[in-house]
mmCIF file of C-alpha atoms in Angstrom:
data_model
loop_
_atom_site.group_PDB
_atom_site.id
_atom_site.type_symbol
_atom_site.label_atom_id
_atom_site.label_comp_id
_atom_site.label_asym_id
_atom_site.label_seq_id
_atom_site.Cartn_x
_atom_site.Cartn_y
_atom_site.Cartn_z
ATOM 1 C CA MET A 472 42.250 55.127 -58.973
ATOM 2 C CA PRO A 473 42.231 58.255 -61.207
ATOM 3 C CA LYS A 474 41.708 61.659 -59.660
ATOM 4 C CA TYR A 475 39.962 64.403 -61.622
ATOM 5 C CA GLN A 476 39.944 68.178 -61.568
ATOM 6 C CA ILE A 477 37.332 70.510 -63.053
ATOM 7 C CA VAL A 478 39.068 73.213 -65.104
ATOM 8 C CA LEU A 479 37.192 76.349 -66.193
ATOM 9 C CA THR A 480 38.994 78.555 -68.723
ATOM 10 C CA ALA A 481 37.701 82.090 -69.320
ATOM 11 C CA GLU A 482 36.820 82.767 -72.983
ATOM 12 C CA ASN A 483 34.267 85.516 -73.792
ATOM 13 C CA VAL A 484 34.995 87.937 -70.967
ATOM 14 C CA ASP A 485 34.969 91.395 -72.586
ATOM 15 C CA CYS A 486 32.385 92.682 -70.095
ATOM 16 C CA CYS A 487 33.622 90.751 -67.052
ATOM 17 C CA PRO A 488 35.140 92.957 -64.308
ATOM 18 C CA LEU A 489 37.104 90.037 -62.854
ATOM 19 C CA TYR A 490 38.597 87.819 -65.566
ATOM 20 C CA LYS A 491 40.653 88.148 -68.706
ATOM 21 C CA ALA A 492 40.782 85.545 -71.478
ATOM 22 C CA GLY A 493 42.744 82.454 -70.490
ATOM 23 C CA ASP A 494 42.270 82.833 -66.726
ATOM 24 C CA LYS A 495 41.395 79.588 -64.965
ATOM 25 C CA ILE A 496 39.349 78.287 -62.052
ATOM 26 C CA VAL A 497 40.505 74.810 -60.989
ATOM 27 C CA LEU A 498 38.361 72.712 -58.650
ATOM 28 C CA ASP A 499 40.112 69.844 -56.894
ATOM 29 C CA PHE A 500 36.772 68.883 -55.422
ATOM 30 C CA PRO A 501 35.694 69.793 -52.782
ATOM 31 C CA GLN A 502 38.490 72.380 -52.712
ATOM 32 C CA VAL A 503 39.507 75.155 -55.065
ATOM 33 C CA ASP A 504 43.110 74.614 -56.184
ATOM 34 C CA LEU A 505 44.322 78.110 -55.339
ATOM 35 C CA GLU A 506 47.786 77.488 -56.753
ATOM 36 C CA LYS A 507 46.387 76.891 -60.256
ATOM 37 C CA THR A 508 43.411 79.288 -60.010
ATOM 38 C CA ASN A 509 43.864 82.908 -61.128
ATOM 39 C CA LYS A 510 40.763 84.323 -59.413
ATOM 40 C CA VAL A 511 37.728 82.824 -57.676
ATOM 41 C CA CYS A 512 34.176 83.797 -58.655
ATOM 42 C CA ALA A 513 31.533 82.542 -56.221
ATOM 43 C CA PHE A 514 28.747 82.971 -58.795
ATOM 44 C CA VAL A 515 30.423 80.730 -61.373
ATOM 45 C CA ILE A 516 31.239 78.036 -58.813
ATOM 46 C CA ALA A 517 27.690 78.131 -57.416
ATOM 47 C CA GLU A 518 26.273 77.691 -60.927
ATOM 48 C CA LEU A 519 28.653 74.829 -61.583
ATOM 49 C CA MET A 520 27.845 72.988 -58.346
ATOM 50 C CA LYS A 521 24.079 73.558 -58.117
ATOM 51 C CA HIS A 522 23.428 69.921 -59.094
ATOM 52 C CA GLN A 523 25.619 68.718 -56.194
ATOM 53 C CA MET A 524 24.170 71.056 -53.568
ATOM 54 C CA GLN A 525 20.981 68.981 -53.558
ATOM 55 C CA LYS A 526 22.892 65.940 -52.302
ATOM 56 C CA ASP A 527 23.886 64.885 -48.817
ATOM 57 C CA LYS A 528 27.076 66.782 -47.894
ATOM 58 C CA ASN A 529 28.858 63.662 -46.584
ATOM 59 C CA MET A 530 28.162 61.839 -49.833
ATOM 60 C CA ILE A 531 29.459 64.814 -51.823
ATOM 61 C CA CYS A 532 32.834 64.729 -50.078
ATOM 62 C CA GLU A 533 33.233 61.018 -50.814
ATOM 63 C CA LEU A 534 32.359 61.252 -54.518
ATOM 64 C CA ARG A 535 35.816 62.121 -55.768
ATOM 65 C CA GLU A 536 37.339 59.040 -54.143
ATOM 66 C CA GLU A 537 34.823 56.712 -55.833
ATOM 67 C CA MET A 538 35.103 57.811 -59.471
ATOM 68 C CA SER A 539 36.433 55.033 -61.690
ATOM 69 C CA ASP A 540 36.496 56.994 -64.965
ATOM 70 C CA LYS A 541 35.913 60.415 -66.466
ATOM 71 C CA ALA A 542 32.435 59.629 -67.833
ATOM 72 C CA GLU A 543 31.246 58.533 -64.394
ATOM 73 C CA PHE A 544 32.706 61.693 -62.867
ATOM 74 C CA LEU A 545 30.831 63.926 -65.330
ATOM 75 C CA GLU A 546 27.575 62.028 -64.843
ATOM 76 C CA GLU A 547 27.787 62.096 -61.051
ATOM 77 C CA PHE A 548 28.424 65.842 -61.025
ATOM 78 C CA GLY A 549 25.774 66.536 -63.657
ATOM 79 C CA LEU A 550 28.341 68.199 -65.912
ATOM 80 C CA GLU A 551 29.116 68.355 -69.605
ATOM 81 C CA GLU A 552 32.414 69.456 -71.077
ATOM 82 C CA GLY A 553 32.125 72.606 -73.159
ATOM 83 C CA PRO A 554 31.008 76.216 -72.663
ATOM 84 C CA ILE A 555 29.138 77.426 -69.583
ATOM 85 C CA THR A 556 27.728 80.919 -69.086
ATOM 86 C CA CYS A 557 28.097 83.128 -66.038
ATOM 87 C CA PRO A 558 24.651 83.320 -64.332
ATOM 88 C CA ARG A 559 25.122 86.969 -63.264
ATOM 89 C CA MET A 560 26.118 88.472 -66.606
ATOM 90 C CA THR A 561 23.671 89.061 -69.467
ATOM 91 C CA THR A 562 26.327 89.888 -72.052
ATOM 92 C CA GLY A 563 27.471 86.359 -72.809
ATOM 93 C CA VAL A 564 30.455 85.974 -70.461
ATOM 94 C CA SER A 565 31.452 82.321 -70.716
ATOM 95 C CA PHE A 566 33.991 79.714 -69.669
ATOM 96 C CA ASN A 567 35.056 76.456 -71.252
ATOM 97 C CA LEU A 568 34.677 73.487 -68.896
ATOM 98 C CA GLU A 569 36.865 70.398 -69.088
ATOM 99 C CA VAL A 570 37.683 67.582 -66.689
ATOM 100 C CA THR A 571 41.330 66.543 -66.501
ATOM 101 C CA GLU A 572 43.020 63.603 -64.833
ATOM 102 C CA HIS A 573 46.110 64.312 -62.771
ATOM 103 C CA GLU A 574 48.466 62.527 -60.418
ATOM 104 C CA GLU A 575 47.587 63.033 -56.793
ATOM 105 C CA ASP A 576 50.345 64.583 -54.750
ATOM 106 C CA ILE A 577 50.202 64.811 -50.985
ATOM 107 C CA SER A 578 53.206 67.080 -50.761
ATOM 108 C CA PHE A 579 52.059 70.536 -49.708
ATOM 109 C CA ILE A 580 53.627 73.907 -50.330
ATOM 110 C CA HIS A 581 54.631 75.252 -46.926
ATOM 111 C CA ASP A 582 52.987 78.615 -47.483
ATOM 112 C CA GLU A 583 49.731 79.506 -45.800
ATOM 113 C CA MET A 584 48.906 81.739 -48.760
ATOM 114 C CA PHE A 585 48.253 78.618 -50.823
ATOM 115 C CA ILE A 586 47.363 75.873 -48.359
ATOM 116 C CA GLY A 587 45.517 76.467 -45.109
ATOM 117 C CA ARG A 588 46.385 74.767 -41.854
ATOM 118 C CA GLN A 589 43.116 72.846 -41.939
ATOM 119 C CA ASP A 590 44.075 71.195 -45.262
ATOM 120 C CA LYS A 591 47.409 70.046 -43.879
ATOM 121 C CA ARG A 592 45.740 68.792 -40.727
ATOM 122 C CA GLU A 593 43.296 66.697 -42.754
ATOM 123 C CA MET A 594 46.109 65.174 -44.828
ATOM 124 C CA ILE A 595 48.116 64.356 -41.704
ATOM 125 C CA ASN A 596 45.052 62.653 -40.198
ATOM 126 C CA LYS A 597 44.787 60.522 -43.355
ATOM 127 C CA LEU A 598 48.459 59.594 -43.179
ATOM 128 C CA ARG A 599 48.164 58.558 -39.539
ATOM 129 C CA LYS A 600 45.455 56.050 -40.479
ATOM 130 C CA ILE A 601 48.133 54.073 -42.327
ATOM 131 C CA PRO A 602 49.358 51.492 -39.760
ATOM 132 C CA ILE A 603 53.078 52.055 -40.239
ATOM 133 C CA LEU A 604 52.668 55.841 -39.802
ATOM 134 C CA SER A 605 50.147 55.638 -36.969
ATOM 135 C CA THR A 606 52.769 56.156 -34.247
ATOM 136 C CA VAL A 607 54.340 59.226 -35.865
ATOM 137 C CA THR A 608 53.216 62.459 -34.215
ATOM 138 C CA ALA A 609 51.266 65.036 -36.204
ATOM 139 C CA ASP A 610 54.103 67.556 -35.804
ATOM 140 C CA ASP A 611 56.700 65.125 -37.159
ATOM 141 C CA LEU A 612 54.486 64.242 -40.127
ATOM 142 C CA PHE A 613 53.933 67.943 -40.804
ATOM 143 C CA ASP A 614 57.706 68.463 -40.973
ATOM 144 C CA ALA A 615 58.076 65.528 -43.390
ATOM 145 C CA LEU A 616 55.196 66.379 -45.767
ATOM 146 C CA GLY A 617 57.539 67.846 -48.355
ATOM 147 C CA GLU A 618 59.300 64.469 -48.697
ATOM 148 C CA ILE A 619 56.135 62.417 -49.333
ATOM 149 C CA ARG A 620 54.468 61.693 -52.671
ATOM 150 C CA LEU A 621 51.501 59.604 -53.770
ATOM 151 C CA LYS A 622 52.360 57.650 -56.932
ATOM 152 C CA LYS A 623 50.218 55.386 -59.084
ATOM 153 C CA TYR A 624 51.353 52.329 -61.032
ATOM 154 C CA GLU A 625 49.600 50.182 -63.606
ATOM 155 C CA ALA A 626 49.556 46.375 -63.387
ATOM 156 C CA GLY A 627 52.920 45.053 -64.571
ATOM 157 C CA GLU A 628 54.706 48.381 -64.093
ATOM 158 C CA THR A 629 58.114 48.218 -62.395
ATOM 159 C CA ILE A 630 58.457 50.289 -59.224
ATOM 160 C CA LEU A 631 62.012 49.303 -58.276
ATOM 161 C CA LYS A 632 64.486 47.459 -60.484
ATOM 162 C CA LYS A 633 67.123 45.064 -59.196
ATOM 163 C CA GLY A 634 70.529 46.724 -59.253
ATOM 164 C CA ASP A 635 69.222 50.291 -59.093
ATOM 165 C CA LYS A 636 70.237 52.599 -56.268
ATOM 166 C CA GLY A 637 67.493 52.937 -53.678
ATOM 167 C CA ARG A 638 66.187 56.483 -53.344
ATOM 168 C CA SER A 639 62.796 56.072 -51.668
ATOM 169 C CA PHE A 640 60.874 54.081 -49.078
ATOM 170 C CA PHE A 641 57.507 52.807 -50.286
ATOM 171 C CA ILE A 642 54.284 52.052 -48.420
ATOM 172 C CA ILE A 643 51.548 50.255 -50.354
ATOM 173 C CA TYR A 644 48.569 52.616 -50.005
ATOM 174 C CA ASN A 645 46.326 50.303 -51.995
ATOM 175 C CA GLY A 646 46.868 47.452 -54.427
ATOM 176 C CA GLU A 647 49.476 44.691 -54.465
ATOM 177 C CA VAL A 648 53.094 44.263 -55.568
ATOM 178 C CA GLU A 649 55.246 41.241 -56.274
ATOM 179 C CA VAL A 650 58.883 40.868 -55.250
ATOM 180 C CA VAL A 651 60.662 39.305 -58.215
ATOM 181 C CA GLN A 652 64.090 37.679 -58.309
ATOM 182 C CA VAL A 653 65.690 38.133 -61.731
ATOM 183 C CA TYR A 654 68.446 35.674 -62.653
ATOM 184 C CA LYS A 655 71.395 36.150 -65.011
ATOM 185 C CA ASP A 656 69.764 34.045 -67.716
ATOM 186 C CA GLY A 657 66.738 36.361 -67.708
ATOM 187 C CA MET A 658 64.470 33.938 -65.873
ATOM 188 C CA GLU A 659 62.287 35.316 -63.094
ATOM 189 C CA SER A 660 60.585 33.957 -60.009
ATOM 190 C CA VAL A 661 58.117 35.680 -57.677
ATOM 191 C CA ILE A 662 59.469 35.503 -54.127
ATOM 192 C CA VAL A 663 56.456 36.975 -52.355
ATOM 193 C CA LYS A 664 53.470 39.267 -52.890
ATOM 194 C CA LEU A 665 52.894 42.263 -50.610
ATOM 195 C CA GLU A 666 49.483 43.849 -50.030
ATOM 196 C CA SER A 667 48.173 47.188 -48.745
ATOM 197 C CA GLY A 668 49.858 48.424 -45.570
ATOM 198 C CA ASN A 669 53.139 46.662 -46.284
ATOM 199 C CA CYS A 670 56.345 48.451 -47.195
ATOM 200 C CA PHE A 671 59.517 47.942 -49.194
ATOM 201 C CA GLY A 672 62.702 49.738 -50.201
ATOM 202 C CA GLU A 673 63.968 50.234 -46.655
ATOM 203 C CA MET A 674 66.952 47.875 -46.938
ATOM 204 C CA SER A 675 68.636 49.735 -49.793
ATOM 205 C CA LEU A 676 68.229 52.983 -47.829
ATOM 206 C CA LEU A 677 69.605 51.448 -44.642
ATOM 207 C CA THR A 678 72.524 49.705 -46.336
ATOM 208 C CA ASN A 679 73.323 52.083 -49.216
ATOM 209 C CA GLU A 680 73.431 48.937 -51.350
ATOM 210 C CA ALA A 681 71.681 48.477 -54.691
ATOM 211 C CA VAL A 682 68.110 47.176 -54.725
ATOM 212 C CA SER A 683 68.341 43.380 -54.355
ATOM 213 C CA ALA A 684 65.084 42.433 -56.122
ATOM 214 C CA THR A 685 62.695 43.894 -58.670
ATOM 215 C CA ILE A 686 59.382 45.194 -57.300
ATOM 216 C CA ARG A 687 56.465 45.217 -59.717
ATOM 217 C CA ALA A 688 52.804 46.164 -59.362
ATOM 218 C CA SER A 689 50.715 43.026 -59.867
ATOM 219 C CA VAL A 690 47.465 45.049 -60.010
ATOM 220 C CA PRO A 691 46.813 48.803 -60.418
ATOM 221 C CA SER A 692 48.352 50.174 -57.227
ATOM 222 C CA THR A 693 49.026 53.394 -55.350
ATOM 223 C CA MET A 694 52.223 53.903 -53.355
ATOM 224 C CA LEU A 695 53.277 56.398 -50.742
ATOM 225 C CA SER A 696 56.821 57.274 -51.703
ATOM 226 C CA ILE A 697 59.018 58.791 -48.975
ATOM 227 C CA SER A 698 62.415 60.170 -49.970
ATOM 228 C CA LYS A 699 65.599 58.913 -48.335
ATOM 229 C CA GLU A 700 65.836 62.113 -46.305
ATOM 230 C CA GLY A 701 62.198 61.875 -45.224
ATOM 231 C CA PHE A 702 62.580 58.208 -44.300
ATOM 232 C CA ARG A 703 65.527 58.880 -42.024
ATOM 233 C CA GLN A 704 63.772 61.895 -40.552
ATOM 234 C CA LEU A 705 60.716 59.813 -39.615
ATOM 235 C CA MET A 706 62.796 56.902 -38.338
ATOM 236 C CA ASP A 707 64.762 59.235 -36.092
ATOM 237 C CA CYS A 708 61.706 60.789 -34.493
ATOM 238 C CA ALA A 709 59.477 57.683 -34.268
ATOM 239 C CA PRO A 710 61.040 54.666 -32.485
ATOM 240 C CA ASN A 711 57.743 52.778 -32.743
ATOM 241 C CA MET A 712 57.861 53.132 -36.521
ATOM 242 C CA ARG A 713 61.284 51.465 -36.478
ATOM 243 C CA LEU A 714 59.799 48.649 -34.412
ATOM 244 C CA MET A 715 56.885 48.214 -36.820
ATOM 245 C CA ILE A 716 59.241 48.026 -39.809
ATOM 246 C CA THR A 717 61.343 45.433 -37.998
ATOM 247 C CA LYS A 718 58.233 43.332 -37.353
ATOM 248 C CA LEU A 719 57.115 43.633 -40.977
ATOM 249 C CA LEU A 720 60.567 42.518 -42.107
ATOM 250 C CA ALA A 721 60.435 39.566 -39.725
ATOM 251 C CA LYS A 722 57.061 38.494 -41.105
ATOM 252 C CA ARG A 723 58.302 38.887 -44.675
ATOM 253 C CA ILE A 724 61.377 36.790 -43.984
ATOM 254 C CA LYS A 725 59.286 34.144 -42.243
ATOM 255 C CA ASP A 726 56.724 34.047 -45.072
ATOM 256 C CA THR A 727 59.369 33.665 -47.753
ATOM 257 C CA ASN A 728 61.599 31.405 -45.668
ATOM 258 C CA HIS A 729 64.412 33.360 -47.301
ATOM 259 C CA ARG A 730 67.816 32.894 -45.637
ATOM 260 C CA VAL A 731 66.308 32.377 -42.200
ATOM 261 C CA GLY A 732 67.193 28.724 -41.868
ATOM 262 C CA LEU A 733 70.757 29.494 -42.846
ATOM 263 C CA VAL A 734 71.313 32.699 -40.932
ATOM 264 C CA VAL A 735 70.138 31.475 -37.549
ATOM 265 C CA ALA A 736 71.774 28.074 -37.830
ATOM 266 C CA SER A 737 74.687 27.552 -35.464
ATOM 267 C CA GLY A 738 78.044 27.674 -37.217
ATOM 268 C CA MET A 739 76.610 29.289 -40.358
ATOM 269 C CA VAL A 740 79.314 30.953 -42.481
ATOM 270 C CA GLY A 741 79.215 33.294 -45.453
ATOM 271 C CA GLN A 742 80.824 36.227 -47.223
ATOM 272 C CA LEU A 743 79.923 39.900 -47.060
ATOM 273 C CA HIS A 744 79.919 40.344 -50.822
ATOM 274 C CA THR A 745 76.945 37.946 -51.011
ATOM 275 C CA ILE A 746 75.097 39.280 -47.943
ATOM 276 C CA ALA A 747 75.977 42.870 -47.040
ATOM 277 C CA PHE A 748 76.757 43.480 -43.374
ATOM 278 C CA PRO A 749 73.748 45.802 -42.769
ATOM 279 C CA GLU A 750 71.385 43.315 -44.420
ATOM 280 C CA LEU A 751 72.818 40.498 -42.325
ATOM 281 C CA VAL A 752 72.338 42.545 -39.149
ATOM 282 C CA GLN A 753 68.762 43.428 -40.111
ATOM 283 C CA THR A 754 67.924 39.790 -40.826
ATOM 284 C CA LEU A 755 69.273 38.665 -37.452
ATOM 285 C CA SER A 756 67.331 41.462 -35.780
ATOM 286 C CA SER A 757 64.108 40.556 -37.597
ATOM 287 C CA THR A 758 64.364 36.932 -36.478
ATOM 288 C CA GLU A 759 65.043 37.952 -32.838
ATOM 289 C CA SER A 760 68.232 35.908 -32.809
ATOM 290 C CA ASN A 761 70.460 35.245 -29.796
ATOM 291 C CA GLY A 762 74.153 34.724 -30.399
ATOM 292 C CA ILE A 763 77.415 36.150 -31.654
ATOM 293 C CA LEU A 764 78.155 37.299 -35.185
ATOM 294 C CA TYR A 765 81.867 36.936 -35.955
ATOM 295 C CA VAL A 766 83.062 39.111 -38.856
ATOM 296 C CA LYS A 767 86.576 39.043 -40.331
ATOM 297 C CA ASN A 768 88.052 41.606 -42.720
ATOM 298 C CA ASP A 769 91.660 40.852 -43.718
ATOM 299 C CA LYS A 770 93.414 40.521 -40.352
ATOM 300 C CA LYS A 771 90.760 42.363 -38.365
ATOM 301 C CA GLN A 772 87.981 40.500 -36.554
ATOM 302 C CA GLY A 773 84.872 41.988 -35.014
ATOM 303 C CA ASN A 774 82.235 40.414 -32.780
ATOM 304 C CA VAL A 775 78.611 41.550 -32.649
ATOM 305 C CA TYR A 776 76.500 40.359 -29.700
ATOM 306 C CA PHE A 777 72.746 39.831 -30.183
ATOM 307 C CA GLN A 778 70.084 39.442 -27.489
ATOM 308 C CA HIS A 779 66.586 38.777 -28.848
ATOM 309 C CA GLY A 780 67.530 40.450 -32.112
ATOM 310 C CA GLN A 781 68.984 43.579 -30.498
ATOM 311 C CA ILE A 782 72.685 44.410 -30.673
ATOM 312 C CA VAL A 783 73.884 44.926 -27.111
ATOM 313 C CA ASP A 784 77.649 45.194 -27.656
ATOM 314 C CA THR A 785 80.474 44.841 -30.182
ATOM 315 C CA GLU A 786 84.216 44.286 -30.079
ATOM 316 C CA LEU A 787 86.716 45.289 -32.770
ATOM 317 C CA GLY A 788 90.259 45.644 -31.481
ATOM 318 C CA ASP A 789 90.266 48.664 -29.191
ATOM 319 C CA LEU A 790 86.802 49.692 -30.367
ATOM 320 C CA VAL A 791 83.749 48.529 -28.435
ATOM 321 C CA GLY A 792 80.038 49.286 -28.408
ATOM 322 C CA GLU A 793 78.603 51.436 -31.175
ATOM 323 C CA GLU A 794 82.006 52.649 -32.434
ATOM 324 C CA GLY A 795 82.983 49.074 -33.254
ATOM 325 C CA PHE A 796 79.706 48.619 -35.112
ATOM 326 C CA TYR A 797 80.174 51.798 -37.168
ATOM 327 C CA LYS A 798 83.620 50.623 -38.252
ATOM 328 C CA MET A 799 82.280 47.230 -39.360
ATOM 329 C CA LEU A 800 79.623 48.996 -41.434
ATOM 330 C CA GLU A 801 82.441 50.175 -43.709
ATOM 331 C CA TRP A 802 83.426 46.607 -44.588
ATOM 332 C CA LYS A 803 82.286 45.495 -48.037
ATOM 333 C CA LYS A 804 84.323 42.293 -48.126
ATOM 334 C CA GLY A 805 85.105 39.657 -45.557
ATOM 335 C CA ASP A 806 83.824 36.468 -43.976
ATOM 336 C CA PHE A 807 81.252 35.993 -41.249
ATOM 337 C CA ARG A 808 79.970 33.252 -38.999
ATOM 338 C CA PHE A 809 76.942 33.360 -36.746
ATOM 339 C CA SER A 810 76.959 31.240 -33.598
ATOM 340 C CA GLN A 811 73.493 30.836 -32.126
ATOM 341 C CA LYS A 812 73.115 30.765 -28.330
ATOM 342 C CA GLU A 813 70.053 29.843 -26.311
ATOM 343 C CA THR A 814 70.858 32.695 -23.963
ATOM 344 C CA LEU A 815 73.541 35.337 -24.156
ATOM 345 C CA GLU A 816 74.782 37.076 -21.032
ATOM 346 C CA ARG A 817 76.338 40.345 -22.108
ATOM 347 C CA GLU A 818 76.156 43.797 -20.569
ATOM 348 C CA ARG A 819 74.441 46.278 -22.868
ATOM 349 C CA THR A 820 76.698 49.138 -23.981
ATOM 350 C CA ILE A 821 74.668 50.345 -26.984
ATOM 351 C CA PRO A 822 71.789 52.756 -26.232
ATOM 352 C CA TYR A 823 70.028 52.412 -29.615
ATOM 353 C CA ASP A 824 67.781 49.686 -30.937
ATOM 354 C CA THR A 825 69.202 47.881 -33.967
ATOM 355 C CA MET A 826 67.306 49.968 -36.520
ATOM 356 C CA GLY A 827 68.403 53.188 -34.827
ATOM 357 C CA LEU A 828 71.996 51.943 -34.775
ATOM 358 C CA LEU A 829 71.864 51.211 -38.514
ATOM 359 C CA LEU A 830 70.382 54.632 -39.251
ATOM 360 C CA GLU A 831 73.057 56.438 -37.255
ATOM 361 C CA GLY A 832 75.775 54.333 -38.874
ATOM 362 C CA MET A 833 74.531 55.032 -42.408
ATOM 363 C CA ARG A 834 74.279 58.736 -41.613
ATOM 364 C CA ARG A 835 77.922 58.749 -40.556
ATOM 365 C CA LEU A 836 78.933 56.939 -43.741
ATOM 366 C CA ASP A 837 77.022 59.482 -45.839
ATOM 367 C CA GLU A 838 78.755 62.369 -44.073
ATOM 368 C CA GLN A 839 82.125 60.697 -44.586
ATOM 369 C CA THR A 840 81.407 60.216 -48.301
ATOM 370 C CA ARG A 841 80.381 63.867 -48.688
ATOM 371 C CA LYS A 842 83.621 65.005 -47.024
ATOM 372 C CA TRP A 843 85.677 62.851 -49.399
ATOM 373 C CA LYS A 844 83.840 64.262 -52.425
ATOM 374 C CA SER A 845 84.321 67.796 -51.107
ATOM 375 C CA SER A 846 88.059 67.160 -50.688
ATOM 376 C CA ASP A 847 88.284 65.835 -54.262
ATOM 377 C CA VAL A 848 86.599 68.984 -55.614
ATOM 378 C CA GLN A 849 88.986 71.254 -53.695
ATOM 379 C CA LEU A 850 91.981 69.372 -55.032
#
C-alpha cells in the first residue's frame, strides 16, 4: 500500500525570521521527518493539522496505514495541494504544499539526533509481531535494523530470478508470491504460492548457491528484505528463529511434495551437482529424517548421521563431528545415497542444531574465499 508524506516548501518568506526560500517541512505522519526537514515551525504545523485535531487521536494514528491513494489521503486530512499561508504572519509568508509517495524504509539512522529511542522501540515492537521474528530479542533486532528494508512489489513483478545469486532473506509482510519453476524451453509452472508470514531466499544464503526458482509477486505485496549479513546475525542470536524457519521449510516441502518421496526413501541415490549438499541436508532436516547420508567425492567418502532431522555426527577419514561436515560442505560434485533407519543409535558429537551447523559452515567458507581473494590481490 502506498505511503505518503506531506511536503511544505517555503516560498514567500522575506519577512519570516525562521525560513529562507526552498526550506522544507516534511511530515511523515504522525511524525516530522527531521532528516528531510530544515526547520520546524509549530505554528505552520498546527495550521496544517487543525482539521485532524478534531478527530479521535487513535483514529488519527491509523489513518496513514489505511490510505489507498493520494486523493483519499488529501480528503481525509482536509488538505489541498498548493499555497498555504502562515497563520502568525500578516505579510504574506507562504509555503507550497504537496503530497508525495515514497517507499517505506524501516532502516533507521543510528543517530539519536535524527531518530529518538522511542521511534526505534515502536518499530522493533512492530517487527516482533511478525511470527518469524517474534522470538528475536528487542536488543538483537535493534542491532540488525540497519540490515532490514521494507520493499513493495506490483503484481507480476519478479522478486528473485532463477540463477541469480541470493543476497537477501525475504519475509512476506503482506500479499502473496508464487514460486515458479522456469524450464529451458521457456515454459513455466507454479510450484507453490506463499502468503503473509512465510519466507523465502534462505536456501541460497545458506548454500551460497544460485537461486533455484523464480519468485514473483502474484498480487501487490510488501516484503521485509534482510541482507545476508543481517540474516546470519539474527540466525546466530535467535535459535528459535532457526527452528521456525526449519518448520516453515518442512511445511513447504510437504505442501509441494517436492523431492520428499525421493529423499527419504531408503537406498535413494543422486548427484551433488543436481542437489547441492547444503540443500540436501536442509531437506533431510526439514523432514525430520532418521538415517545415514553417504556422500562420495572422488575417492573420499563421508557419512552424515541424522536423528529426527538433526545431524548428530559425521565421519570423513580422520575427521569426525562438525569438522567432517565442514569439509563436505566444500564438495560441489560427487554422489550420495540416503539410507533411512527407523531408529539410529549414535552418540551426539555436534553441539549445534542443523541450521546452526550450516550457518557456521557457510561462514567458514566465506572467510576462506575472502582469504583466497586477498592472496590473489597481493600476488
